[in-house]
Every structure is written in C-alpha cells, then in structure tokens.
Amino acid sequence: MSKNILTILVALNITLFAAFSHADTTKVTIGGGPYLDIPQLSVAMDQNLWADNGIEAEVIPFRSGRAAFEAMLGGQLDFAFMAEFPAVIGAMLGKDFKVIAEMSQYTATRVIHAGNAKIDTVAELAGKSIGVTTGTNVHYMLENELKAAGISAEIVSIGPPDIVPALVRGDIFAGAMFPSFYAGAKKALGARYQEIGIDSYGTHFILAATQKIIDEKPEIVTGLLAALVAGEKVVKSDSPEAHAAVSRVLGGTLKPEDVASASKNYNFNMKIEKAMLDLMVDEGLWINERGSIKGDAPTAGSIRPYIEGSFLAGIDASRVTLK
C-alpha cells in the first residue's frame, strides 16, 4: 500500500470517527449564573467533562438566575442555574420544570450600613431606613430578621444596582443586597463600611431542568449531573485547580486568589435535602401572605412535586435525603 493511500485511509478513519462521535453527542443549552457560586460548572466547562457523558453543552450567561429561569420556562434553555427563590415562584404558578440538584449554599449573608461601628445587630436597626429589592429572597430574609428581633424599620424598595449608591449618598441607613454587591459596597464605602452578619438565611443555588428534557432525554439529565459531580470532586480535592478553572472561565477577570477568597463564603455540596424543601415552603408562605401570588398557601405537598431527586440519587444515593 502506498504512503499516499495509507494517509488517505487514516484521514478517512479520523473523519468517520469524528462524525460518529458527533452523532453520539447531544447538545444542550444551560443558563449560567455567577460562576463563583457554582464552581462545579466552571470545572466542567474548563475540562470539558461533558464529553465523557455524551453531551455538548452550550453555557449562556445571564444577568440573573431569575432571567435564566424565565428563559428556560420559555423554551430557550434545557437547564438553568439560579437561587431557590425563583423556583418557589415557578412552583406556585404551576410552571413545567423540576429542581434536580442543589449546587451550593452561601454562608455569609449580611446587612451593610455606614453608621456607628457599635451597630452590629439587627435589633439596633429599629426605625432605620433599609434599602432592599422587594419581592426577592433578600427581602424575605430581612423581614424574617426584623420579625425575629421584634422591631420595625422603614423598608425602602430599591433596584439591585442602586442600593450601594444610595448607601454612599446617605439616602438610606442600611442595605440588604445580593451577595454579588458586597465587594462593591465595601470599596465604595471605604472606612465607613460596617456589616451585620446574618445566620438565619443563606442563598441556596440550584439547578433546574425542563420537564421536556426529563421526559424525552433522561439519560442526558443524568449525564449532566454526572459531569457536575465530577467537577465537584475537583473542587473538593484540588482547590487551587478549581479556583484557576473559575478564573479561566471568567476570562481572567477574577484572579485565582480572588476566587479562593470568595469561595470561603460557600459550601459546595451537590445534594437534595428536606431542609431545602422546608425553606422553599416557608418562602412560598411569605409570598402568599404578601399577596404577590394569588391562590392557596403552599405546602410541602404542593412544592415537593417540583423537586426531582431520582437522577442525583442514581449517581450517589447519599446526596438525596428528602424523607
């Protein structure tokens, strides 16, 4: 056989292999969120862990988890990462989706102010003006904290990006904001920055899937979760590599050391547990009491059908403890 013919046959075999490999790969679209919150995703993207599970993943960034969730409900995505709060609203509205995993838990929720350094408890905010984006999980947290402290305060509704400027100007005394704005608040307020730690609530970042992909391609749902579980193993066994992966996925806008510092405020544990169901029910009751969504008050029985733990349990049964 001549060298030229051999070269042609080898090239043909490579082409055929690539074609068959591509044919065996299923493309999915994922609505991404803040990658600091879900490093399992960054590692999976950086190391292409999807390929081992027959998946070609397109990750589309969104300004918020709620926006990604809405895009998924609209048929533009197969999966979406977000906080647990939008899923509660979706369940109360009877939307067609399932929560298939909790990805991480934020552990450093706080209320920020620029007042006296001695003000370090929520009780000392009595009568003060507090900026918050109403109808959100931070609003839920703030009202629960005020109620637990037995005080009332002036709630000022402000959009997410406007709370820090309002604090700087002195338009409000304190701000309950999304964690992504904490660093900006500290930089903007400088020596005036003060914070009150909150232990009662931390955002739970979750992964949701359309009912369509669950029904039509359950193996892809399992494969996606398997890739993320593999990513989490890197997060836990090789933190420097995970931090570097997040940095690379973000195009170097955050250095690995910045990622490492921020990561101290999270628990990265993929799971589905009763505590999350209980939280979602309580948030639903709060939404119902405010009259934001009409209808019967939610219960564990009405929210539970929107949480599907069988896929994650099929990978690691110890991660699912709903009962």
PDB file of C-alpha atoms in Angstrom:
ATOM      1  CA  MET A   1       0.000   0.000   0.000  1.00  0.00           C
ATOM      2  CA  SER A   2       1.436   3.377  -0.968  1.00  0.00           C
ATOM      3  CA  LYS A   3       2.112   6.036   1.595  1.00  0.00           C
ATOM      4  CA  ASN A   4      -0.422   8.371  -0.041  1.00  0.00           C
ATOM      5  CA  ILE A   5      -3.229   5.779   0.100  1.00  0.00           C
ATOM      6  CA  LEU A   6      -2.409   4.978   3.732  1.00  0.00           C
ATOM      7  CA  THR A   7      -2.543   8.671   4.585  1.00  0.00           C
ATOM      8  CA  ILE A   8      -5.935   8.998   2.887  1.00  0.00           C
ATOM      9  CA  LEU A   9      -7.336   5.979   4.762  1.00  0.00           C
ATOM     10  CA  VAL A  10      -6.104   7.266   8.114  1.00  0.00           C
ATOM     11  CA  ALA A  11      -7.644  10.660   7.418  1.00  0.00           C
ATOM     12  CA  LEU A  12     -10.901   8.987   6.395  1.00  0.00           C
ATOM     13  CA  ASN A  13     -10.985   6.927   9.592  1.00  0.00           C
ATOM     14  CA  ILE A  14     -10.443  10.055  11.683  1.00  0.00           C
ATOM     15  CA  THR A  15     -13.229  11.844   9.833  1.00  0.00           C
ATOM     16  CA  LEU A  16     -15.612   8.929  10.284  1.00  0.00           C
ATOM     17  CA  PHE A  17     -14.724   8.651  13.973  1.00  0.00           C
ATOM     18  CA  ALA A  18     -15.391  12.358  14.455  1.00  0.00           C
ATOM     19  CA  ALA A  19     -18.683  12.063  12.609  1.00  0.00           C
ATOM     20  CA  PHE A  20     -19.854   9.116  14.697  1.00  0.00           C
ATOM     21  CA  SER A  21     -18.659  10.795  17.893  1.00  0.00           C
ATOM     22  CA  HIS A  22     -20.601  13.918  16.993  1.00  0.00           C
ATOM     23  CA  ALA A  23     -23.651  11.832  16.174  1.00  0.00           C
ATOM     24  CA  ASP A  24     -23.480  10.250  19.645  1.00  0.00           C
ATOM     25  CA  THR A  25     -23.307  13.651  21.345  1.00  0.00           C
ATOM     26  CA  THR A  26     -26.407  15.507  22.449  1.00  0.00           C
ATOM     27  CA  LYS A  27     -26.289  19.278  22.531  1.00  0.00           C
ATOM     28  CA  VAL A  28     -27.894  21.029  25.493  1.00  0.00           C
ATOM     29  CA  THR A  29     -28.237  24.671  26.435  1.00  0.00           C
ATOM     30  CA  ILE A  30     -27.591  25.791  30.009  1.00  0.00           C
ATOM     31  CA  GLY A  31     -28.408  29.154  31.521  1.00  0.00           C
ATOM     32  CA  GLY A  32     -25.373  30.019  33.602  1.00  0.00           C
ATOM     33  CA  GLY A  33     -25.227  32.193  36.666  1.00  0.00           C
ATOM     34  CA  PRO A  34     -22.458  33.709  38.769  1.00  0.00           C
ATOM     35  CA  TYR A  35     -19.695  31.156  38.373  1.00  0.00           C
ATOM     36  CA  LEU A  36     -18.282  31.850  41.834  1.00  0.00           C
ATOM     37  CA  ASP A  37     -21.448  30.297  43.217  1.00  0.00           C
ATOM     38  CA  ILE A  38     -21.207  27.111  41.142  1.00  0.00           C
ATOM     39  CA  PRO A  39     -17.550  26.190  40.549  1.00  0.00           C
ATOM     40  CA  GLN A  40     -18.661  22.669  39.585  1.00  0.00           C
ATOM     41  CA  LEU A  41     -19.930  24.237  36.366  1.00  0.00           C
ATOM     42  CA  SER A  42     -16.697  26.122  35.723  1.00  0.00           C
ATOM     43  CA  VAL A  43     -14.617  22.969  36.166  1.00  0.00           C
ATOM     44  CA  ALA A  44     -16.939  21.007  33.876  1.00  0.00           C
ATOM     45  CA  MET A  45     -16.618  23.743  31.235  1.00  0.00           C
ATOM     46  CA  ASP A  46     -12.860  24.137  31.642  1.00  0.00           C
ATOM     47  CA  GLN A  47     -12.123  20.398  31.457  1.00  0.00           C
ATOM     48  CA  ASN A  48     -14.979  19.547  29.073  1.00  0.00           C
ATOM     49  CA  LEU A  49     -16.341  16.941  31.449  1.00  0.00           C
ATOM     50  CA  TRP A  50     -19.500  16.880  29.335  1.00  0.00           C
ATOM     51  CA  ALA A  51     -17.772  14.841  26.634  1.00  0.00           C
ATOM     52  CA  ASP A  52     -17.421  11.804  28.901  1.00  0.00           C
ATOM     53  CA  ASN A  53     -21.195  11.808  29.234  1.00  0.00           C
ATOM     54  CA  GLY A  54     -22.136  12.254  25.580  1.00  0.00           C
ATOM     55  CA  ILE A  55     -23.014  15.916  25.977  1.00  0.00           C
ATOM     56  CA  GLU A  56     -22.101  19.038  24.066  1.00  0.00           C
ATOM     57  CA  ALA A  57     -23.001  21.884  26.408  1.00  0.00           C
ATOM     58  CA  GLU A  58     -23.589  25.488  25.436  1.00  0.00           C
ATOM     59  CA  VAL A  59     -23.490  27.648  28.568  1.00  0.00           C
ATOM     60  CA  ILE A  60     -25.201  31.006  28.154  1.00  0.00           C
ATOM     61  CA  PRO A  61     -24.573  33.691  30.790  1.00  0.00           C
ATOM     62  CA  PHE A  62     -27.499  35.691  32.177  1.00  0.00           C
ATOM     63  CA  ARG A  63     -27.621  38.801  34.347  1.00  0.00           C
ATOM     64  CA  SER A  64     -29.540  36.871  36.993  1.00  0.00           C
ATOM     65  CA  GLY A  65     -30.715  33.391  37.833  1.00  0.00           C
ATOM     66  CA  ARG A  66     -34.303  34.569  37.543  1.00  0.00           C
ATOM     67  CA  ALA A  67     -33.678  35.666  33.953  1.00  0.00           C
ATOM     68  CA  ALA A  68     -32.154  32.267  33.147  1.00  0.00           C
ATOM     69  CA  PHE A  69     -35.131  30.528  34.758  1.00  0.00           C
ATOM     70  CA  GLU A  70     -37.590  32.575  32.711  1.00  0.00           C
ATOM     71  CA  ALA A  71     -35.659  31.759  29.532  1.00  0.00           C
ATOM     72  CA  MET A  72     -35.809  28.062  30.414  1.00  0.00           C
ATOM     73  CA  LEU A  73     -39.544  28.229  31.041  1.00  0.00           C
ATOM     74  CA  GLY A  74     -39.872  29.971  27.669  1.00  0.00           C
ATOM     75  CA  GLY A  75     -38.214  27.049  25.898  1.00  0.00           C
ATOM     76  CA  GLN A  76     -34.881  28.750  25.199  1.00  0.00           C
ATOM     77  CA  LEU A  77     -32.856  26.565  27.557  1.00  0.00           C
ATOM     78  CA  ASP A  78     -32.769  22.974  28.760  1.00  0.00           C
ATOM     79  CA  PHE A  79     -31.284  23.746  32.173  1.00  0.00           C
ATOM     80  CA  ALA A  80     -30.866  26.813  34.375  1.00  0.00           C
ATOM     81  CA  PHE A  81     -28.843  27.683  37.473  1.00  0.00           C
ATOM     82  CA  MET A  82     -30.408  30.089  39.962  1.00  0.00           C
ATOM     83  CA  ALA A  83     -31.217  30.735  43.606  1.00  0.00           C
ATOM     84  CA  GLU A  84     -34.044  28.738  45.140  1.00  0.00           C
ATOM     85  CA  PHE A  85     -36.453  31.696  45.330  1.00  0.00           C
ATOM     86  CA  PRO A  86     -37.462  31.883  41.620  1.00  0.00           C
ATOM     87  CA  ALA A  87     -38.211  28.141  41.708  1.00  0.00           C
ATOM     88  CA  VAL A  88     -40.680  28.752  44.540  1.00  0.00           C
ATOM     89  CA  ILE A  89     -42.485  31.305  42.395  1.00  0.00           C
ATOM     90  CA  GLY A  90     -42.440  28.908  39.440  1.00  0.00           C
ATOM     91  CA  ALA A  91     -43.927  26.124  41.537  1.00  0.00           C
ATOM     92  CA  MET A  92     -46.641  28.377  42.903  1.00  0.00           C
ATOM     93  CA  LEU A  93     -47.535  29.384  39.347  1.00  0.00           C
ATOM     94  CA  GLY A  94     -47.642  25.740  38.222  1.00  0.00           C
ATOM     95  CA  LYS A  95     -44.824  26.029  35.671  1.00  0.00           C
ATOM     96  CA  ASP A  96     -43.396  22.951  33.927  1.00  0.00           C
ATOM     97  CA  PHE A  97     -39.952  22.261  35.435  1.00  0.00           C
ATOM     98  CA  LYS A  98     -38.095  20.309  38.096  1.00  0.00           C
ATOM     99  CA  VAL A  99     -35.306  21.155  40.533  1.00  0.00           C
ATOM    100  CA  ILE A 100     -32.752  18.390  40.026  1.00  0.00           C
ATOM    101  CA  ALA A 101     -29.934  19.464  42.359  1.00  0.00           C
ATOM    102  CA  GLU A 102     -28.810  21.987  44.900  1.00  0.00           C
ATOM    103  CA  MET A 103     -25.290  23.115  43.970  1.00  0.00           C
ATOM    104  CA  SER A 104     -24.054  25.290  46.835  1.00  0.00           C
ATOM    105  CA  GLN A 105     -25.016  27.204  49.932  1.00  0.00           C
ATOM    106  CA  TYR A 106     -23.946  30.773  50.719  1.00  0.00           C
ATOM    107  CA  THR A 107     -22.842  31.226  54.327  1.00  0.00           C
ATOM    108  CA  ALA A 108     -22.013  34.930  54.707  1.00  0.00           C
ATOM    109  CA  THR A 109     -25.290  36.829  54.308  1.00  0.00           C
ATOM    110  CA  ARG A 110     -25.134  40.307  55.815  1.00  0.00           C
ATOM    111  CA  VAL A 111     -26.833  43.697  56.116  1.00  0.00           C
ATOM    112  CA  ILE A 112     -24.479  46.568  55.299  1.00  0.00           C
ATOM    113  CA  HIS A 113     -24.573  50.082  56.714  1.00  0.00           C
ATOM    114  CA  ALA A 114     -22.372  53.158  57.068  1.00  0.00           C
ATOM    115  CA  GLY A 115     -23.340  54.137  60.587  1.00  0.00           C
ATOM    116  CA  ASN A 116     -21.807  53.680  64.016  1.00  0.00           C
ATOM    117  CA  ALA A 117     -19.494  50.667  64.273  1.00  0.00           C
ATOM    118  CA  LYS A 118     -21.280  49.704  67.502  1.00  0.00           C
ATOM    119  CA  ILE A 119     -24.422  48.885  65.499  1.00  0.00           C
ATOM    120  CA  ASP A 120     -23.771  45.213  64.898  1.00  0.00           C
ATOM    121  CA  THR A 121     -27.162  43.567  65.434  1.00  0.00           C
ATOM    122  CA  VAL A 122     -30.423  43.731  63.523  1.00  0.00           C
ATOM    123  CA  ALA A 123     -32.216  44.879  66.686  1.00  0.00           C
ATOM    124  CA  GLU A 124     -30.246  48.134  66.533  1.00  0.00           C
ATOM    125  CA  LEU A 125     -31.759  48.932  63.127  1.00  0.00           C
ATOM    126  CA  ALA A 126     -35.127  49.747  64.724  1.00  0.00           C
ATOM    127  CA  GLY A 127     -36.690  52.722  62.978  1.00  0.00           C
ATOM    128  CA  LYS A 128     -33.843  52.972  60.455  1.00  0.00           C
ATOM    129  CA  SER A 129     -34.302  53.110  56.687  1.00  0.00           C
ATOM    130  CA  ILE A 130     -33.166  49.922  54.962  1.00  0.00           C
ATOM    131  CA  GLY A 131     -32.878  49.574  51.188  1.00  0.00           C
ATOM    132  CA  VAL A 132     -33.831  46.233  49.658  1.00  0.00           C
ATOM    133  CA  THR A 133     -35.111  44.893  46.360  1.00  0.00           C
ATOM    134  CA  THR A 134     -38.637  43.963  47.368  1.00  0.00           C
ATOM    135  CA  GLY A 135     -40.183  40.628  46.467  1.00  0.00           C
ATOM    136  CA  THR A 136     -36.828  38.829  46.470  1.00  0.00           C
ATOM    137  CA  ASN A 137     -35.060  36.350  48.713  1.00  0.00           C
ATOM    138  CA  VAL A 138     -33.131  39.143  50.465  1.00  0.00           C
ATOM    139  CA  HIS A 139     -36.427  40.873  51.232  1.00  0.00           C
ATOM    140  CA  TYR A 140     -37.680  37.592  52.685  1.00  0.00           C
ATOM    141  CA  MET A 141     -34.511  37.341  54.787  1.00  0.00           C
ATOM    142  CA  LEU A 142     -34.767  40.935  56.009  1.00  0.00           C
ATOM    143  CA  GLU A 143     -38.411  40.713  57.069  1.00  0.00           C
ATOM    144  CA  ASN A 144     -37.729  37.484  58.958  1.00  0.00           C
ATOM    145  CA  GLU A 145     -34.775  39.095  60.744  1.00  0.00           C
ATOM    146  CA  LEU A 146     -36.788  42.173  61.713  1.00  0.00           C
ATOM    147  CA  LYS A 147     -39.619  39.972  62.980  1.00  0.00           C
ATOM    148  CA  ALA A 148     -37.231  37.784  64.991  1.00  0.00           C
ATOM    149  CA  ALA A 149     -35.686  40.901  66.551  1.00  0.00           C
ATOM    150  CA  GLY A 150     -39.144  42.244  67.411  1.00  0.00           C
ATOM    151  CA  ILE A 151     -38.580  45.574  65.670  1.00  0.00           C
ATOM    152  CA  SER A 152     -39.864  47.547  62.718  1.00  0.00           C
ATOM    153  CA  ALA A 153     -37.880  49.564  60.208  1.00  0.00           C
ATOM    154  CA  GLU A 154     -38.518  51.695  57.145  1.00  0.00           C
ATOM    155  CA  ILE A 155     -38.268  49.396  54.108  1.00  0.00           C
ATOM    156  CA  VAL A 156     -37.172  51.301  51.010  1.00  0.00           C
ATOM    157  CA  SER A 157     -37.618  49.481  47.682  1.00  0.00           C
ATOM    158  CA  ILE A 158     -34.519  49.930  45.530  1.00  0.00           C
ATOM    159  CA  GLY A 159     -33.243  48.071  42.459  1.00  0.00           C
ATOM    160  CA  PRO A 160     -30.190  45.823  42.953  1.00  0.00           C
ATOM    161  CA  PRO A 161     -27.546  48.124  41.391  1.00  0.00           C
ATOM    162  CA  ASP A 162     -28.851  51.233  43.158  1.00  0.00           C
ATOM    163  CA  ILE A 163     -28.585  50.138  46.793  1.00  0.00           C
ATOM    164  CA  VAL A 164     -24.848  50.811  47.139  1.00  0.00           C
ATOM    165  CA  PRO A 165     -25.060  54.327  45.613  1.00  0.00           C
ATOM    166  CA  ALA A 166     -27.984  55.073  47.954  1.00  0.00           C
ATOM    167  CA  LEU A 167     -25.835  53.997  50.909  1.00  0.00           C
ATOM    168  CA  VAL A 168     -22.934  56.164  49.760  1.00  0.00           C
ATOM    169  CA  ARG A 169     -25.210  59.206  49.398  1.00  0.00           C
ATOM    170  CA  GLY A 170     -26.839  58.580  52.761  1.00  0.00           C
ATOM    171  CA  ASP A 171     -30.315  58.171  51.279  1.00  0.00           C
ATOM    172  CA  ILE A 172     -30.726  55.008  53.382  1.00  0.00           C
ATOM    173  CA  PHE A 173     -29.113  53.928  56.616  1.00  0.00           C
ATOM    174  CA  ALA A 174     -28.558  50.283  55.674  1.00  0.00           C
ATOM    175  CA  GLY A 175     -28.874  47.957  52.719  1.00  0.00           C
ATOM    176  CA  ALA A 176     -29.881  44.313  52.347  1.00  0.00           C
ATOM    177  CA  MET A 177     -28.447  43.409  48.971  1.00  0.00           C
ATOM    178  CA  PHE A 178     -27.467  40.417  46.882  1.00  0.00           C
ATOM    179  CA  PRO A 179     -24.029  38.999  47.806  1.00  0.00           C
ATOM    180  CA  SER A 180     -22.598  39.945  44.412  1.00  0.00           C
ATOM    181  CA  PHE A 181     -22.758  43.603  45.539  1.00  0.00           C
ATOM    182  CA  TYR A 182     -20.946  43.173  48.875  1.00  0.00           C
ATOM    183  CA  ALA A 183     -17.467  43.798  47.489  1.00  0.00           C
ATOM    184  CA  GLY A 184     -18.636  46.903  45.651  1.00  0.00           C
ATOM    185  CA  ALA A 185     -20.230  48.230  48.834  1.00  0.00           C
ATOM    186  CA  LYS A 186     -17.025  47.715  50.796  1.00  0.00           C
ATOM    187  CA  LYS A 187     -14.983  49.508  48.158  1.00  0.00           C
ATOM    188  CA  ALA A 188     -17.435  52.380  47.762  1.00  0.00           C
ATOM    189  CA  LEU A 189     -17.954  52.977  51.482  1.00  0.00           C
ATOM    190  CA  GLY A 190     -14.305  52.581  52.447  1.00  0.00           C
ATOM    191  CA  ALA A 191     -13.690  53.262  56.135  1.00  0.00           C
ATOM    192  CA  ARG A 192     -17.432  53.831  56.676  1.00  0.00           C
ATOM    193  CA  TYR A 193     -18.280  50.221  55.775  1.00  0.00           C
ATOM    194  CA  GLN A 194     -19.999  48.254  58.542  1.00  0.00           C
ATOM    195  CA  GLU A 195     -21.805  44.935  58.379  1.00  0.00           C
ATOM    196  CA  ILE A 196     -24.211  42.852  60.422  1.00  0.00           C
ATOM    197  CA  GLY A 197     -23.826  39.100  59.932  1.00  0.00           C
ATOM    198  CA  ILE A 198     -26.982  37.069  59.281  1.00  0.00           C
ATOM    199  CA  ASP A 199     -27.121  33.413  60.313  1.00  0.00           C
ATOM    200  CA  SER A 200     -30.780  32.660  59.636  1.00  0.00           C
ATOM    201  CA  TYR A 201     -30.594  32.570  55.835  1.00  0.00           C
ATOM    202  CA  GLY A 202     -28.148  31.818  53.069  1.00  0.00           C
ATOM    203  CA  THR A 203     -28.967  31.554  49.374  1.00  0.00           C
ATOM    204  CA  HIS A 204     -29.194  28.015  48.004  1.00  0.00           C
ATOM    205  CA  PHE A 205     -28.029  27.818  44.392  1.00  0.00           C
ATOM    206  CA  ILE A 206     -29.908  25.165  42.462  1.00  0.00           C
ATOM    207  CA  LEU A 207     -30.108  23.525  39.043  1.00  0.00           C
ATOM    208  CA  ALA A 208     -33.469  23.192  37.303  1.00  0.00           C
ATOM    209  CA  ALA A 209     -34.440  21.289  34.163  1.00  0.00           C
ATOM    210  CA  THR A 210     -37.352  21.457  31.768  1.00  0.00           C
ATOM    211  CA  GLN A 211     -39.942  18.716  32.023  1.00  0.00           C
ATOM    212  CA  LYS A 212     -39.398  18.145  28.301  1.00  0.00           C
ATOM    213  CA  ILE A 213     -35.757  17.065  28.619  1.00  0.00           C
ATOM    214  CA  ILE A 214     -36.565  14.986  31.702  1.00  0.00           C
ATOM    215  CA  ASP A 215     -39.263  13.115  29.777  1.00  0.00           C
ATOM    216  CA  GLU A 216     -37.502  12.821  26.416  1.00  0.00           C
ATOM    217  CA  LYS A 217     -33.814  12.531  27.347  1.00  0.00           C
ATOM    218  CA  PRO A 218     -33.465  11.333  30.938  1.00  0.00           C
ATOM    219  CA  GLU A 219     -30.008   9.920  30.172  1.00  0.00           C
ATOM    220  CA  ILE A 220     -28.831  13.444  29.342  1.00  0.00           C
ATOM    221  CA  VAL A 221     -30.101  14.735  32.674  1.00  0.00           C
ATOM    222  CA  THR A 222     -28.097  12.003  34.407  1.00  0.00           C
ATOM    223  CA  GLY A 223     -25.057  12.724  32.236  1.00  0.00           C
ATOM    224  CA  LEU A 224     -25.152  16.439  33.002  1.00  0.00           C
ATOM    225  CA  LEU A 225     -25.333  15.797  36.739  1.00  0.00           C
ATOM    226  CA  ALA A 226     -22.524  13.220  36.476  1.00  0.00           C
ATOM    227  CA  ALA A 227     -20.297  15.834  34.837  1.00  0.00           C
ATOM    228  CA  LEU A 228     -21.071  18.329  37.592  1.00  0.00           C
ATOM    229  CA  VAL A 229     -20.418  15.727  40.305  1.00  0.00           C
ATOM    230  CA  ALA A 230     -17.050  15.065  38.639  1.00  0.00           C
ATOM    231  CA  GLY A 231     -16.424  18.800  38.683  1.00  0.00           C
ATOM    232  CA  GLU A 232     -17.243  18.933  42.387  1.00  0.00           C
ATOM    233  CA  LYS A 233     -14.643  16.247  43.087  1.00  0.00           C
ATOM    234  CA  VAL A 234     -12.039  18.629  41.656  1.00  0.00           C
ATOM    235  CA  VAL A 235     -13.462  21.495  43.722  1.00  0.00           C
ATOM    236  CA  LYS A 236     -13.001  19.472  46.899  1.00  0.00           C
ATOM    237  CA  SER A 237      -9.789  17.590  46.123  1.00  0.00           C
ATOM    238  CA  ASP A 238      -7.813  20.269  44.266  1.00  0.00           C
ATOM    239  CA  SER A 239      -8.984  23.728  45.321  1.00  0.00           C
ATOM    240  CA  PRO A 240      -6.170  25.631  43.526  1.00  0.00           C
ATOM    241  CA  GLU A 241      -7.088  23.971  40.219  1.00  0.00           C
ATOM    242  CA  ALA A 242     -10.783  24.699  40.773  1.00  0.00           C
ATOM    243  CA  HIS A 243     -10.033  28.352  41.541  1.00  0.00           C
ATOM    244  CA  ALA A 244      -7.888  28.561  38.417  1.00  0.00           C
ATOM    245  CA  ALA A 245     -10.685  26.968  36.363  1.00  0.00           C
ATOM    246  CA  VAL A 246     -13.182  29.576  37.553  1.00  0.00           C
ATOM    247  CA  SER A 247     -10.673  32.302  36.703  1.00  0.00           C
ATOM    248  CA  ARG A 248     -10.132  30.889  33.201  1.00  0.00           C
ATOM    249  CA  VAL A 249     -13.851  30.532  32.519  1.00  0.00           C
ATOM    250  CA  LEU A 250     -14.315  34.149  33.588  1.00  0.00           C
ATOM    251  CA  GLY A 251     -11.604  35.190  31.147  1.00  0.00           C
ATOM    252  CA  GLY A 252      -9.223  36.218  33.901  1.00  0.00           C
ATOM    253  CA  THR A 253     -11.498  38.989  35.201  1.00  0.00           C
ATOM    254  CA  LEU A 254     -11.004  37.430  38.632  1.00  0.00           C
ATOM    255  CA  LYS A 255      -7.633  36.076  39.685  1.00  0.00           C
ATOM    256  CA  PRO A 256      -7.459  32.614  41.284  1.00  0.00           C
ATOM    257  CA  GLU A 257      -6.615  34.181  44.643  1.00  0.00           C
ATOM    258  CA  ASP A 258      -9.761  36.340  44.407  1.00  0.00           C
ATOM    259  CA  VAL A 259     -11.819  33.233  43.661  1.00  0.00           C
ATOM    260  CA  ALA A 260     -10.211  31.454  46.628  1.00  0.00           C
ATOM    261  CA  SER A 261     -11.087  34.334  48.953  1.00  0.00           C
ATOM    262  CA  ALA A 262     -14.720  34.468  47.788  1.00  0.00           C
ATOM    263  CA  SER A 263     -15.101  30.683  47.951  1.00  0.00           C
ATOM    264  CA  LYS A 264     -14.630  30.729  51.728  1.00  0.00           C
ATOM    265  CA  ASN A 265     -18.202  32.004  51.969  1.00  0.00           C
ATOM    266  CA  TYR A 266     -19.779  28.922  50.373  1.00  0.00           C
ATOM    267  CA  ASN A 267     -20.388  25.255  50.991  1.00  0.00           C
ATOM    268  CA  PHE A 268     -20.118  23.428  47.677  1.00  0.00           C
ATOM    269  CA  ASN A 269     -22.256  20.339  48.155  1.00  0.00           C
ATOM    270  CA  MET A 270     -24.458  18.904  45.428  1.00  0.00           C
ATOM    271  CA  LYS A 271     -27.490  17.453  47.164  1.00  0.00           C
ATOM    272  CA  ILE A 272     -31.246  17.461  47.584  1.00  0.00           C
ATOM    273  CA  GLU A 273     -32.442  17.543  51.168  1.00  0.00           C
ATOM    274  CA  LYS A 274     -35.550  18.228  53.201  1.00  0.00           C
ATOM    275  CA  ALA A 275     -34.084  21.474  54.555  1.00  0.00           C
ATOM    276  CA  MET A 276     -34.297  22.983  51.079  1.00  0.00           C
ATOM    277  CA  LEU A 277     -37.904  21.825  50.675  1.00  0.00           C
ATOM    278  CA  ASP A 278     -38.765  23.351  54.058  1.00  0.00           C
ATOM    279  CA  LEU A 279     -37.108  26.641  53.045  1.00  0.00           C
ATOM    280  CA  MET A 280     -38.990  26.743  49.745  1.00  0.00           C
ATOM    281  CA  VAL A 281     -42.303  26.140  51.516  1.00  0.00           C
ATOM    282  CA  ASP A 282     -41.572  28.917  54.029  1.00  0.00           C
ATOM    283  CA  GLU A 283     -40.648  31.323  51.230  1.00  0.00           C
ATOM    284  CA  GLY A 284     -43.859  30.365  49.459  1.00  0.00           C
ATOM    285  CA  LEU A 285     -45.893  31.153  52.575  1.00  0.00           C
ATOM    286  CA  TRP A 286     -44.203  34.554  52.783  1.00  0.00           C
ATOM    287  CA  ILE A 287     -45.007  35.239  49.113  1.00  0.00           C
ATOM    288  CA  ASN A 288     -48.604  34.153  49.677  1.00  0.00           C
ATOM    289  CA  GLU A 289     -49.007  36.328  52.779  1.00  0.00           C
ATOM    290  CA  ARG A 290     -47.817  39.373  50.829  1.00  0.00           C
ATOM    291  CA  GLY A 291     -50.457  38.670  48.173  1.00  0.00           C
ATOM    292  CA  SER A 292     -47.860  38.577  45.412  1.00  0.00           C
ATOM    293  CA  ILE A 293     -49.307  35.339  44.016  1.00  0.00           C
ATOM    294  CA  LYS A 294     -52.967  34.545  44.436  1.00  0.00           C
ATOM    295  CA  GLY A 295     -54.177  31.087  45.405  1.00  0.00           C
ATOM    296  CA  ASP A 296     -53.864  28.609  48.225  1.00  0.00           C
ATOM    297  CA  ALA A 297     -50.920  28.801  50.569  1.00  0.00           C
ATOM    298  CA  PRO A 298     -48.185  26.356  49.517  1.00  0.00           C
ATOM    299  CA  THR A 299     -47.438  23.214  51.486  1.00  0.00           C
ATOM    300  CA  ALA A 300     -44.751  20.554  51.397  1.00  0.00           C
ATOM    301  CA  GLY A 301     -47.237  18.507  49.386  1.00  0.00           C
ATOM    302  CA  SER A 302     -47.614  21.199  46.726  1.00  0.00           C
ATOM    303  CA  ILE A 303     -43.907  22.099  46.427  1.00  0.00           C
ATOM    304  CA  ARG A 304     -42.458  18.572  46.656  1.00  0.00           C
ATOM    305  CA  PRO A 305     -43.546  17.526  43.101  1.00  0.00           C
ATOM    306  CA  TYR A 306     -41.241  20.209  41.697  1.00  0.00           C
ATOM    307  CA  ILE A 307     -38.152  18.575  43.217  1.00  0.00           C
ATOM    308  CA  GLU A 308     -36.858  15.526  41.346  1.00  0.00           C
ATOM    309  CA  GLY A 309     -34.159  13.698  43.251  1.00  0.00           C
ATOM    310  CA  SER A 310     -34.058  10.420  41.341  1.00  0.00           C
ATOM    311  CA  PHE A 311     -31.352  11.490  38.881  1.00  0.00           C
ATOM    312  CA  LEU A 312     -28.883  12.623  41.535  1.00  0.00           C
ATOM    313  CA  ALA A 313     -29.758   9.627  43.716  1.00  0.00           C
ATOM    314  CA  GLY A 314     -28.945   7.357  40.776  1.00  0.00           C
ATOM    315  CA  ILE A 315     -25.405   8.750  40.813  1.00  0.00           C
ATOM    316  CA  ASP A 316     -24.968   8.884  44.598  1.00  0.00           C
ATOM    317  CA  ALA A 317     -27.902   7.945  46.824  1.00  0.00           C
ATOM    318  CA  SER A 318     -26.308   9.572  49.864  1.00  0.00           C
ATOM    319  CA  ARG A 319     -26.780  13.001  48.290  1.00  0.00           C
ATOM    320  CA  VAL A 320     -30.589  12.815  48.400  1.00  0.00           C
ATOM    321  CA  THR A 321     -32.308  12.947  51.806  1.00  0.00           C
ATOM    322  CA  LEU A 322     -35.818  14.255  51.225  1.00  0.00           C
ATOM    323  CA  LYS A 323     -37.647  11.904  53.570  1.00  0.00           C
TER     324      LYS A 323
END
